[in-house]
Short mmCIF file of C-alpha atoms in Angstrom, two decimals:
data_model
loop_
_atom_site.label_atom_id
_atom_site.label_comp_id
_atom_site.label_asym_id
_atom_site.label_seq_id
_atom_site.Cartn_x
_atom_site.Cartn_y
_atom_site.Cartn_z
CA MET V 1 211.32 196.57 -135.31
CA MET V 2 212.79 199.09 -132.98
CA PHE V 3 213.02 201.52 -135.87
CA ILE V 4 209.30 201.23 -136.58
CA ARG V 5 208.38 201.91 -132.91
CA ILE V 6 210.57 205.05 -132.87
CA LEU V 7 209.04 206.36 -136.14
CA PHE V 8 205.43 205.76 -134.73
CA CYS V 9 206.26 207.83 -131.48
CA LEU V 10 207.65 210.70 -133.56
CA LEU V 11 204.49 210.86 -135.75
CA CYS V 12 202.12 210.87 -132.67
CA GLY V 13 204.18 213.66 -131.04
CA ALA V 14 203.84 215.84 -134.23
CA LEU V 15 200.09 215.36 -134.43
CA THR V 16 199.66 216.40 -130.74
CA THR V 17 201.80 219.58 -131.30
CA ALA V 18 199.69 220.58 -134.41
CA GLN V 19 196.38 220.03 -132.44
CA GLN V 20 197.55 222.38 -129.70
CA ASP V 21 198.64 225.10 -132.22
CA PHE V 22 195.14 225.03 -133.74
CA SER V 23 193.32 225.50 -130.41
CA TRP V 24 195.61 228.57 -129.55
CA ASN V 25 194.44 230.40 -132.76
CA VAL V 26 190.64 230.04 -131.99
CA GLN V 27 189.21 233.37 -130.62
CA PRO V 28 186.07 233.67 -128.54
CA GLU V 29 183.14 235.32 -130.23
CA GLY V 30 183.26 239.18 -129.65
CA SER V 31 187.01 239.42 -129.29
CA SER V 32 188.68 242.12 -131.34
CA SER V 33 191.32 241.63 -133.92
CA GLY V 34 193.77 243.53 -131.70
CA ASP V 35 193.45 241.17 -128.85
CA GLN V 36 194.55 237.88 -130.34
CA ARG V 37 195.67 235.60 -127.47
CA PRO V 38 196.09 231.79 -127.71
CA ASN V 39 193.95 229.62 -125.60
CA ARG V 40 195.60 227.79 -122.64
CA PRO V 41 197.33 224.76 -123.83
CA GLY V 42 195.33 221.77 -123.57
CA VAL V 43 191.96 223.50 -123.16
CA GLN V 44 189.69 223.36 -126.18
CA GLU V 45 186.17 224.73 -126.70
CA PRO V 46 183.42 222.23 -127.72
CA ALA V 47 183.00 221.66 -131.36
CA ALA V 48 179.25 222.58 -131.18
CA LEU V 49 180.19 226.02 -129.87
CA LEU V 50 182.68 226.65 -132.61
CA GLN V 51 180.03 225.65 -135.19
CA GLU V 52 177.49 228.13 -133.68
CA LYS V 53 179.91 230.96 -134.04
CA GLN V 54 180.36 230.35 -137.74
CA SER V 55 176.56 230.49 -138.71
CA PHE V 56 173.52 232.62 -138.47
CA GLN V 57 171.17 231.50 -135.71
CA GLN V 58 168.09 232.16 -137.99
CA PRO V 59 167.49 233.53 -141.52
CA LEU V 60 166.61 237.17 -142.20
CA THR V 61 162.76 237.75 -142.51
CA TRP V 62 162.61 241.55 -143.11
CA ARG V 63 161.45 242.85 -146.46
CA PHE V 64 160.28 246.04 -147.97
CA PRO V 65 156.50 246.81 -147.20
CA ASP V 66 154.07 246.24 -149.95
CA PRO V 67 152.47 249.37 -151.41
CA LEU V 68 148.93 250.16 -150.31
CA PRO V 69 146.25 248.90 -152.64
CA GLU V 70 144.45 251.61 -154.65
CA GLU V 71 140.89 252.29 -153.39
CA GLU V 72 138.00 251.57 -155.61
CA PRO V 73 136.04 254.75 -156.24
CA GLN V 74 132.58 254.85 -154.64
CA TYR V 75 129.76 255.83 -156.81
CA PRO V 76 126.32 257.14 -155.75
CA PRO V 77 123.59 254.45 -156.20
CA ASP V 78 120.93 256.61 -157.85
CA PHE V 79 123.17 258.87 -160.15
CA GLU V 80 121.40 260.17 -163.25
CA LEU V 81 122.72 262.36 -166.05
CA LYS V 82 120.84 265.65 -166.45
CA THR V 83 118.21 265.43 -169.27
CA PRO V 84 118.70 268.32 -171.67
CA SER V 85 115.56 270.52 -171.76
CA VAL V 86 114.52 272.74 -174.63
CA PRO V 87 114.66 276.40 -173.52
CA ASN V 88 111.94 278.86 -174.69
CA THR V 89 114.15 281.95 -175.26
CA VAL V 90 113.00 283.41 -178.58
CA SER V 91 109.75 285.12 -179.61
CA ALA V 92 108.74 286.93 -182.74
CA VAL V 93 105.93 289.35 -183.83
CA CYS V 94 105.26 289.93 -187.44
CA GLY V 95 103.85 293.33 -188.41
CA GLU V 96 102.33 294.60 -191.69
CA ASN V 97 105.71 295.59 -193.10
CA SER V 98 108.31 294.69 -190.33
CA VAL V 99 109.28 292.02 -187.77
CA ARG V 100 110.19 292.35 -184.13
CA VAL V 101 112.25 289.55 -182.53
CA GLU V 102 113.07 289.20 -178.78
CA ALA V 103 115.76 286.89 -177.67
CA LYS V 104 116.83 286.29 -174.04
CA LYS V 105 120.52 286.87 -173.38
CA ASP V 106 120.53 283.31 -171.96
CA LEU V 107 119.66 282.07 -175.43
CA LEU V 108 120.83 278.56 -174.86
CA GLY V 109 119.14 278.25 -171.47
CA ILE V 110 122.37 277.29 -169.57
CA GLY V 111 122.06 280.13 -167.08
CA LYS V 112 124.84 282.14 -168.65
CA PRO V 113 124.05 285.29 -170.87
CA LEU V 114 125.68 285.58 -174.20
CA GLN V 115 127.55 288.55 -175.52
CA ALA V 116 125.18 290.83 -177.35
CA ALA V 117 127.68 291.34 -180.15
CA ASP V 118 127.60 287.61 -180.81
CA VAL V 119 123.84 287.50 -181.62
CA THR V 120 122.46 289.09 -184.93
CA LEU V 121 119.35 288.86 -186.92
CA GLY V 122 120.71 287.95 -190.35
CA GLY V 123 123.85 289.88 -189.62
CA CYS V 124 122.02 292.94 -188.19
CA PRO V 125 122.86 293.83 -184.52
CA ALA V 126 120.24 294.33 -181.83
CA THR V 127 118.42 297.61 -182.14
CA GLY V 128 117.57 297.67 -178.49
CA GLU V 129 117.90 295.78 -175.06
CA ASP V 130 115.87 295.42 -171.92
CA PRO V 131 118.49 295.20 -169.18
CA GLU V 132 116.03 294.23 -166.49
CA ALA V 133 114.49 291.42 -168.44
CA GLN V 134 117.88 290.53 -170.01
CA VAL V 135 116.37 290.52 -173.51
CA LEU V 136 117.81 291.54 -176.85
CA ILE V 137 115.42 293.32 -179.29
CA PHE V 138 115.71 293.10 -183.06
CA GLU V 139 113.49 295.04 -185.45
CA SER V 140 113.65 294.95 -189.30
CA GLU V 141 111.70 295.61 -192.28
CA LEU V 142 110.46 292.43 -194.08
CA GLN V 143 112.88 292.93 -196.88
CA GLY V 144 115.89 293.69 -194.59
CA CYS V 145 118.45 291.75 -192.57
CA GLY V 146 119.02 289.07 -195.04
CA SER V 147 115.39 287.94 -195.25
CA GLN V 148 114.32 285.56 -198.02
CA LEU V 149 110.89 285.63 -199.62
CA GLN V 150 109.07 282.57 -200.81
CA MET V 151 105.66 282.58 -202.36
CA THR V 152 103.18 279.81 -202.26
CA GLU V 153 99.70 279.48 -203.81
CA ASP V 154 98.05 281.11 -200.72
CA SER V 155 100.71 283.27 -199.02
CA PHE V 156 104.00 285.16 -198.89
CA VAL V 157 106.65 283.84 -196.45
CA TYR V 158 109.47 285.97 -195.20
CA THR V 159 112.27 283.98 -193.56
CA PHE V 160 114.80 285.48 -191.02
CA MET V 161 117.77 283.73 -189.33
CA LEU V 162 118.60 284.60 -185.74
CA LEU V 163 122.35 283.82 -185.48
CA HIS V 164 124.56 283.24 -182.57
CA THR V 165 128.25 283.10 -183.55
CA PRO V 166 130.47 282.84 -180.48
CA ARG V 167 133.82 284.64 -180.35
CA PRO V 168 136.76 282.79 -178.92
CA LEU V 169 137.55 283.32 -175.14
CA ALA V 170 140.88 283.67 -173.35
CA ASP V 171 143.75 283.29 -175.82
CA GLY V 172 141.48 282.68 -178.85
CA GLN V 173 141.44 278.85 -178.31
CA ILE V 174 138.30 277.84 -176.51
CA ILE V 175 134.53 278.64 -176.65
CA ARG V 176 131.78 277.68 -174.19
CA THR V 177 128.89 277.84 -176.56
CA ARG V 178 128.28 276.85 -180.20
CA ASP V 179 126.90 278.42 -183.38
CA VAL V 180 123.17 278.58 -183.29
CA ALA V 181 120.70 279.44 -186.04
CA VAL V 182 116.97 280.00 -185.25
CA SER V 183 114.55 280.24 -188.19
CA ILE V 184 111.90 282.80 -187.92
CA GLN V 185 109.07 282.94 -190.58
CA CYS V 186 106.43 285.59 -191.17
CA HIS V 187 103.52 284.19 -193.17
CA TYR V 188 101.13 286.73 -195.04
CA GLN V 189 98.14 285.48 -196.81
CA ARG V 190 97.52 287.08 -200.18
CA LYS V 191 94.24 288.48 -198.76
CA HIS V 192 96.44 290.57 -196.37
CA ASP V 193 95.59 288.59 -193.19
CA VAL V 194 98.56 288.76 -190.93
CA SER V 195 99.95 285.85 -188.82
CA SER V 196 103.32 284.93 -187.23
CA GLY V 197 105.04 281.72 -186.28
CA LEU V 198 108.34 280.57 -184.79
CA LEU V 199 110.05 277.47 -186.07
CA ASN V 200 112.13 275.37 -183.70
CA PRO V 201 115.83 275.10 -184.65
CA THR V 202 117.12 271.61 -185.48
CA TRP V 203 120.51 271.17 -184.10
CA SER V 204 121.83 268.15 -182.26
CA PRO V 205 123.51 268.81 -178.83
CA PHE V 206 126.86 267.42 -178.21
CA SER V 207 128.41 266.55 -174.86
CA ALA V 208 131.49 266.86 -172.62
CA THR V 209 132.77 263.89 -170.66
CA LYS V 210 135.55 263.60 -168.17
CA ALA V 211 137.25 260.90 -166.30
CA SER V 212 140.23 260.63 -163.98
CA GLU V 213 142.61 258.54 -161.99
CA GLU V 214 146.19 258.31 -161.15
CA SER V 215 148.52 257.67 -158.31
CA LEU V 216 153.10 258.16 -154.02
CA LEU V 217 149.54 257.45 -154.55
CA PHE V 218 148.30 260.59 -156.31
CA SER V 219 144.74 260.56 -157.62
CA ILE V 220 142.46 262.98 -159.53
CA ARG V 221 138.84 262.13 -159.94
CA LEU V 222 135.58 263.60 -161.01
CA MET V 223 133.11 264.28 -158.25
CA THR V 224 129.33 264.52 -157.94
CA ASP V 225 127.79 267.94 -157.42
CA ASP V 226 127.75 267.55 -153.56
CA TRP V 227 131.51 266.52 -153.58
CA GLN V 228 130.69 263.28 -151.62
CA LEU V 229 131.30 260.56 -154.21
CA SER V 230 133.10 259.85 -157.54
CA ARG V 231 130.97 260.77 -160.43
CA PRO V 232 130.11 257.67 -162.37
CA SER V 233 129.56 259.40 -165.62
CA ALA V 234 131.88 261.80 -167.52
CA GLN V 235 129.10 263.62 -169.59
CA PHE V 236 128.40 267.34 -169.05
CA LEU V 237 126.35 270.05 -170.71
CA LEU V 238 127.74 273.50 -171.62
CA GLY V 239 127.28 275.63 -168.61
CA ASP V 240 127.86 272.74 -166.16
CA MET V 241 130.74 272.66 -163.67
CA MET V 242 133.38 269.88 -164.00
CA ARG V 243 134.27 269.15 -160.40
CA PHE V 244 137.82 267.74 -159.74
CA GLU V 245 139.35 266.33 -156.56
CA VAL V 246 143.10 265.90 -156.35
CA SER V 247 144.52 263.83 -153.40
CA VAL V 248 147.72 262.18 -152.26
CA LYS V 249 147.94 258.98 -150.12
CA GLN V 250 150.17 259.23 -147.04
CA PHE V 251 152.16 255.97 -147.32
CA HIS V 252 154.61 256.05 -144.40
CA HIS V 253 155.18 259.80 -144.91
CA VAL V 254 154.91 262.87 -142.75
CA PRO V 255 151.55 264.64 -143.38
CA LEU V 256 151.56 266.05 -146.93
CA ARG V 257 149.87 269.09 -148.65
CA VAL V 258 148.76 268.49 -152.31
CA THR V 259 148.89 271.33 -154.85
CA VAL V 260 148.21 271.65 -158.65
CA ASP V 261 150.87 273.51 -160.42
CA SER V 262 149.31 273.64 -163.92
CA CYS V 263 146.57 272.16 -166.10
CA VAL V 264 146.36 272.13 -169.90
CA ALA V 265 143.40 271.13 -172.04
CA THR V 266 144.02 269.48 -175.48
CA VAL V 267 141.88 267.40 -177.97
CA VAL V 268 144.30 264.60 -177.57
CA PRO V 269 146.28 263.25 -174.58
CA ASN V 270 149.47 265.25 -175.43
CA ILE V 271 150.09 268.66 -174.00
CA ASP V 272 152.50 269.50 -176.82
CA THR V 273 149.67 269.61 -179.48
CA VAL V 274 147.40 272.42 -180.63
CA PRO V 275 144.78 273.60 -180.05
CA ARG V 276 145.59 273.84 -176.31
CA TYR V 277 144.19 275.89 -173.42
CA VAL V 278 146.21 276.50 -170.24
CA PHE V 279 143.58 277.36 -167.75
CA LEU V 280 145.85 276.81 -164.68
CA GLY V 281 149.46 277.68 -164.29
CA ASN V 282 152.11 279.88 -162.68
CA ASN V 283 152.34 277.30 -159.79
CA GLY V 284 148.67 277.10 -158.78
CA CYS V 285 146.93 280.20 -160.42
CA LEU V 286 143.53 279.22 -161.93
CA PHE V 287 143.29 281.78 -164.80
CA ASP V 288 139.88 280.60 -166.38
CA SER V 289 137.56 282.82 -164.37
CA GLN V 290 139.83 285.89 -164.97
CA LEU V 291 140.11 285.26 -168.75
CA THR V 292 136.56 284.30 -169.54
CA GLY V 293 134.34 285.50 -166.63
CA SER V 294 133.48 281.91 -165.67
CA GLY V 295 132.71 280.62 -162.16
CA SER V 296 135.81 278.35 -162.19
CA GLY V 297 137.90 278.25 -159.10
CA PHE V 298 139.31 276.33 -156.00
CA LEU V 299 137.16 275.52 -153.11
CA PRO V 300 138.33 276.46 -149.66
CA ARG V 301 140.83 273.84 -148.53
CA SER V 302 139.48 271.52 -145.72
CA GLN V 303 142.26 268.90 -145.64
CA ASP V 304 145.96 269.26 -146.59
CA ASP V 305 146.01 265.94 -148.56
CA ARG V 306 142.93 267.00 -150.66
CA LEU V 307 142.32 269.86 -153.07
CA GLN V 308 138.95 270.54 -154.92
CA PHE V 309 138.43 272.79 -157.84
CA GLU V 310 135.76 273.28 -160.52
CA VAL V 311 135.94 274.36 -164.06
CA GLU V 312 133.01 275.48 -166.36
CA ALA V 313 132.66 273.03 -169.20
CA PHE V 314 134.06 274.26 -172.50
CA ARG V 315 135.01 273.00 -175.97
CA PHE V 316 137.48 274.10 -178.60
CA GLN V 317 136.07 276.32 -181.35
CA GLN V 318 137.35 274.41 -184.34
CA ASP V 319 136.62 270.89 -183.00
CA ASP V 320 132.96 269.67 -183.41
CA SER V 321 133.58 266.38 -181.38
CA GLY V 322 133.54 268.30 -178.08
CA VAL V 323 136.26 265.96 -176.74
CA ILE V 324 138.98 267.34 -174.54
CA TYR V 325 141.80 265.89 -172.35
CA VAL V 326 143.02 267.71 -169.26
CA THR V 327 146.67 267.08 -168.13
CA CYS V 328 147.65 268.51 -164.70
CA SER V 329 150.95 268.59 -162.95
CA VAL V 330 150.27 267.59 -159.26
CA ARG V 331 152.76 268.07 -156.41
CA ALA V 332 152.95 267.06 -152.71
CA THR V 333 155.02 268.87 -150.08
CA ALA V 334 155.21 268.62 -146.27
CA ALA V 335 152.13 269.96 -144.71
CA ALA V 336 154.27 271.73 -142.09
CA ALA V 337 155.79 273.94 -144.72
CA ALA V 338 154.30 277.39 -145.10
CA VAL V 339 152.05 278.14 -148.10
CA ASP V 340 154.06 280.34 -150.47
CA ALA V 341 154.15 281.70 -154.02
CA THR V 342 155.34 278.26 -155.40
CA SER V 343 152.89 276.13 -153.49
CA LYS V 344 149.47 277.62 -153.53
CA ALA V 345 145.88 277.30 -154.92
CA CYS V 346 144.63 280.70 -156.03
CA SER V 347 141.34 281.61 -157.87
CA PHE V 348 140.19 284.95 -159.38
CA SER V 349 136.89 286.40 -157.94
CA ASN V 350 137.06 290.21 -157.61
CA GLY V 351 140.73 289.70 -156.99
CA TRP V 352 142.95 286.58 -156.28
CA ARG V 353 142.01 284.35 -153.37
CA GLU V 354 143.92 281.50 -151.85
CA ALA V 355 142.15 278.31 -150.93
CA SER V 356 143.76 277.99 -147.43
CA GLY V 357 143.28 281.77 -146.77
CA SER V 358 146.87 282.92 -147.38
CA HIS V 359 145.71 285.40 -150.04
CA GLN V 360 148.88 287.43 -150.09
CA VAL V 361 150.80 284.66 -151.79
CA CYS V 362 148.54 285.16 -154.87
CA SER V 363 149.91 288.65 -155.64
CA CYS V 364 152.25 287.14 -158.23
CA CYS V 365 149.59 285.52 -160.30
CA ASP V 366 149.49 288.48 -162.66
CA THR V 367 153.24 288.37 -163.17
CA ASP V 368 155.64 285.39 -162.39
CA CYS V 369 155.46 283.24 -159.27
CA GLY V 370 158.95 281.78 -159.69
CA GLY V 371 158.60 279.12 -162.23
CA GLN V 372 160.68 276.06 -161.22
CA SER V 373 162.24 277.71 -158.21
CA HIS V 374 160.28 275.35 -155.90
CA LEU V 375 162.46 272.46 -157.10
CA ALA V 376 165.47 274.05 -155.28
CA GLY V 377 163.68 274.00 -151.94
CA THR V 378 165.06 272.13 -148.98
CA GLY V 379 161.86 270.15 -148.19
CA ALA V 380 160.90 266.78 -149.65
CA GLN V 381 158.65 267.15 -152.66
CA TRP V 382 156.88 264.68 -154.92
CA GLU V 383 155.49 265.47 -158.44
CA GLN V 384 153.42 263.66 -161.02
CA GLU V 385 151.75 264.54 -164.28
CA THR V 386 148.11 263.19 -164.58
CA THR V 387 145.89 263.12 -167.57
CA VAL V 388 142.09 263.03 -167.38
CA GLY V 389 139.95 262.20 -170.37
CA PRO V 390 138.48 261.90 -172.80
CA ILE V 391 136.00 264.63 -171.69
CA THR V 392 133.04 265.24 -174.05
CA VAL V 393 130.93 268.42 -173.77
CA LYS V 394 127.22 268.30 -174.73
CA GLU V 395 125.14 271.32 -175.78
CA LYS V 396 121.64 271.95 -174.63
CA PRO V 397 118.96 271.59 -177.31
CA LEU V 398 117.42 274.91 -178.27
CA GLU V 399 113.72 275.19 -179.12
#
């Protein structure tokens, strides 16, 4: 019995010693690993305090912000497509043994004169021109310039064809008009009474449409003529201006300036196909007006995060569908950075002009503006390739 009491006392003493050793190794919150001191013997911190030190007081609630929703484009309520009108641009006078044809240089009625060399009377060039009235004059004998004679029971009919065969523009890939044939007939009665008449050509117009979108949030969209709203239709007539607005959303960024490095037109949404027409390149040089004499160009910049430019509607020469796709490389840089040769928006109109007024940076547009050197810059930059299409270009009907 005495032996059992001694063993019980030894066991209780060992447990007390172990408990004191455990309390000496507990460190207060915030103490460094180099200052490990045991608590005073016999002094223990409450169990609730020890538990609090070993757990988070509340779970983490921070998360990455959701991206901004893309805005729905706003369309004008009363938008209507232009109704093609039939121009009256050709007249003919039949003489006793000759014909005189007058054709306005704006043969298609689109407000743009044609090249005189592209218009012939059955293959014969114009014999004269009225510069003031902008009229081409053709004169031929009844048996000349590819005329064809038909005889009916009451009359002789001489038929001529006024032909417009457009030559390719720029690098030989695009045209902005189409082949046109106007039939002209001179009727002569067998009793030698003379009359003349002009037949209307029968050719169906075809159209050009364009659509757009894309997004840090980059976007490119087609605009109405007053630049106020998104254009609800992508159909254009030859001679119309296709108006584009490129913008970038500022999602928790410093103010940004958007530029367009290049734009390529193709008949399918792939820039590596042919035919292809590079109408904007060299880090922001819009070549179309310089190459073809069009009115294409950038508008003066009013906001750093928006850029507007317009391109005269065109089609590819050997593609009767009139469908094109436009793929542009769009870039955004810090608005505080200076406009330079690799971040610019230059148009050609009696010389190169820059949209924000820094015209001197356009001096390299006729040579090389640095290619990809802008990628080595120190400022943050964002780039995106955006395709707009299909674009279909219609032609005006000709009377």
